[in-house]
């Protein structure tokens, strides 16, 4: 019964077919270091988009679950970049993407580092732009199938201590 209203303190359920949130404008949250996260629970092992900024073809910050792992697509030439741990279906996780602003992105699951990858450090590779949650604007939208709660974005890279505190104190 989603009617365009977001209620604080409740998870949103996305059907993987037509449910998503659209901010209707691209918000450049950071041109340097950033952190994005949410509590997630997926119902599918298929590729699905967690969050995306602007045009599918030029923004690298398209965050996904792909091949059952946290992932980001680096449109600047790196292709798919993955975390290390396979996500179990119908299980809640605190998922974070933490970019240091200098070319290194670390995935976190439940307060623990889940792999670090190289991500470009200039232009579209580094920007955190947000518009869609649960959708991408490509020819195949890869909508989120599952639940999501407490979506947040920051214009700084969280430290390991901050990630641990966040997980222990939801």
PDB file of C-alpha atoms in Angstrom, residues 86-154:
ATOM      1  CA  UNK A  86      27.210 -13.498  -0.940  1.00  0.00           C
ATOM      2  CA  UNK A  87      23.958 -11.970   0.310  1.00  0.00           C
ATOM      3  CA  UNK A  88      21.378 -14.437   1.648  1.00  0.00           C
ATOM      4  CA  UNK A  89      17.785 -13.985   0.541  1.00  0.00           C
ATOM      5  CA  UNK A  90      15.189 -12.712   3.006  1.00  0.00           C
ATOM      6  CA  UNK A  91      17.843 -11.662   5.533  1.00  0.00           C
ATOM      7  CA  UNK A  92      18.356  -8.166   6.938  1.00  0.00           C
ATOM      8  CA  UNK A  93      21.786  -6.563   6.448  1.00  0.00           C
ATOM      9  CA  UNK A  94      23.202  -3.135   7.178  1.00  0.00           C
ATOM     10  CA  UNK A  95      24.894  -2.361   3.846  1.00  0.00           C
ATOM     11  CA  UNK A  96      27.278   0.569   3.319  1.00  0.00           C
ATOM     12  CA  UNK A  97      29.256   1.883   0.358  1.00  0.00           C
ATOM     13  CA  UNK A  98      32.106   4.117   1.650  1.00  0.00           C
ATOM     14  CA  UNK A  99      34.181   6.141  -0.839  1.00  0.00           C
ATOM     15  CA  UNK A 100      37.301   7.916   0.460  1.00  0.00           C
ATOM     16  CA  UNK A 101      37.404  10.586  -2.276  1.00  0.00           C
ATOM     17  CA  UNK A 102      40.839   9.426  -3.431  1.00  0.00           C
ATOM     18  CA  UNK A 103      39.968   6.337  -5.466  1.00  0.00           C
ATOM     19  CA  UNK A 104      39.074   3.671  -2.898  1.00  0.00           C
ATOM     20  CA  UNK A 105      35.576   2.346  -2.160  1.00  0.00           C
ATOM     21  CA  UNK A 106      34.909  -0.121   0.674  1.00  0.00           C
ATOM     22  CA  UNK A 107      31.768  -2.219   0.987  1.00  0.00           C
ATOM     23  CA  UNK A 108      30.523  -3.003   4.507  1.00  0.00           C
ATOM     24  CA  UNK A 109      28.035  -5.621   5.657  1.00  0.00           C
ATOM     25  CA  UNK A 110      26.792  -5.588   9.254  1.00  0.00           C
ATOM     26  CA  UNK A 111      29.622  -3.359  10.437  1.00  0.00           C
ATOM     27  CA  UNK A 112      32.434  -5.411   8.863  1.00  0.00           C
ATOM     28  CA  UNK A 113      34.510  -4.477   5.783  1.00  0.00           C
ATOM     29  CA  UNK A 114      33.442  -6.620   2.837  1.00  0.00           C
ATOM     30  CA  UNK A 115      36.050  -5.745   0.230  1.00  0.00           C
ATOM     31  CA  UNK A 116      37.751  -2.632  -1.126  1.00  0.00           C
ATOM     32  CA  UNK A 117      37.880  -1.706  -4.820  1.00  0.00           C
ATOM     33  CA  UNK A 118      39.475   1.046  -6.903  1.00  0.00           C
ATOM     34  CA  UNK A 119      36.992   3.669  -8.123  1.00  0.00           C
ATOM     35  CA  UNK A 120      37.978   6.735 -10.131  1.00  0.00           C
ATOM     36  CA  UNK A 121      38.687   9.902  -8.138  1.00  0.00           C
ATOM     37  CA  UNK A 122      37.556  12.646 -10.519  1.00  0.00           C
ATOM     38  CA  UNK A 123      34.421  13.771 -12.318  1.00  0.00           C
ATOM     39  CA  UNK A 124      31.549  11.335 -12.645  1.00  0.00           C
ATOM     40  CA  UNK A 125      33.532   8.521 -11.037  1.00  0.00           C
ATOM     41  CA  UNK A 126      33.780  10.321  -7.711  1.00  0.00           C
ATOM     42  CA  UNK A 127      30.512  12.257  -7.466  1.00  0.00           C
ATOM     43  CA  UNK A 128      27.747  11.057  -5.219  1.00  0.00           C
ATOM     44  CA  UNK A 129      24.564  11.957  -7.006  1.00  0.00           C
ATOM     45  CA  UNK A 130      21.182  10.738  -5.856  1.00  0.00           C
ATOM     46  CA  UNK A 131      17.837  10.650  -7.591  1.00  0.00           C
ATOM     47  CA  UNK A 132      16.424   7.125  -7.578  1.00  0.00           C
ATOM     48  CA  UNK A 133      16.120   4.590  -4.771  1.00  0.00           C
ATOM     49  CA  UNK A 134      15.291   1.089  -5.944  1.00  0.00           C
ATOM     50  CA  UNK A 135      15.615   1.859  -9.682  1.00  0.00           C
ATOM     51  CA  UNK A 136      18.028   2.823 -12.456  1.00  0.00           C
ATOM     52  CA  UNK A 137      17.160   4.822 -15.544  1.00  0.00           C
ATOM     53  CA  UNK A 138      18.687   2.454 -18.114  1.00  0.00           C
ATOM     54  CA  UNK A 139      16.799   0.562 -20.802  1.00  0.00           C
ATOM     55  CA  UNK A 140      16.412  -2.327 -18.337  1.00  0.00           C
ATOM     56  CA  UNK A 141      15.608  -0.733 -14.965  1.00  0.00           C
ATOM     57  CA  UNK A 142      16.635  -3.540 -12.535  1.00  0.00           C
ATOM     58  CA  UNK A 143      14.200  -2.538  -9.814  1.00  0.00           C
ATOM     59  CA  UNK A 144      14.746  -3.425  -6.156  1.00  0.00           C
ATOM     60  CA  UNK A 145      12.950  -6.577  -5.038  1.00  0.00           C
ATOM     61  CA  UNK A 146      12.749  -6.681  -1.254  1.00  0.00           C
ATOM     62  CA  UNK A 147      12.698  -4.279   1.654  1.00  0.00           C
ATOM     63  CA  UNK A 148      14.799  -1.281   2.596  1.00  0.00           C
ATOM     64  CA  UNK A 149      14.913   0.894   5.701  1.00  0.00           C
ATOM     65  CA  UNK A 150      16.914   3.848   7.000  1.00  0.00           C
ATOM     66  CA  UNK A 151      18.437   4.908   3.650  1.00  0.00           C
ATOM     67  CA  UNK A 152      21.061   7.572   4.366  1.00  0.00           C
ATOM     68  CA  UNK A 153      23.799   9.450   2.499  1.00  0.00           C
ATOM     69  CA  UNK A 154      26.678  11.537   3.858  1.00  0.00           C
TER      70      UNK A 154
END
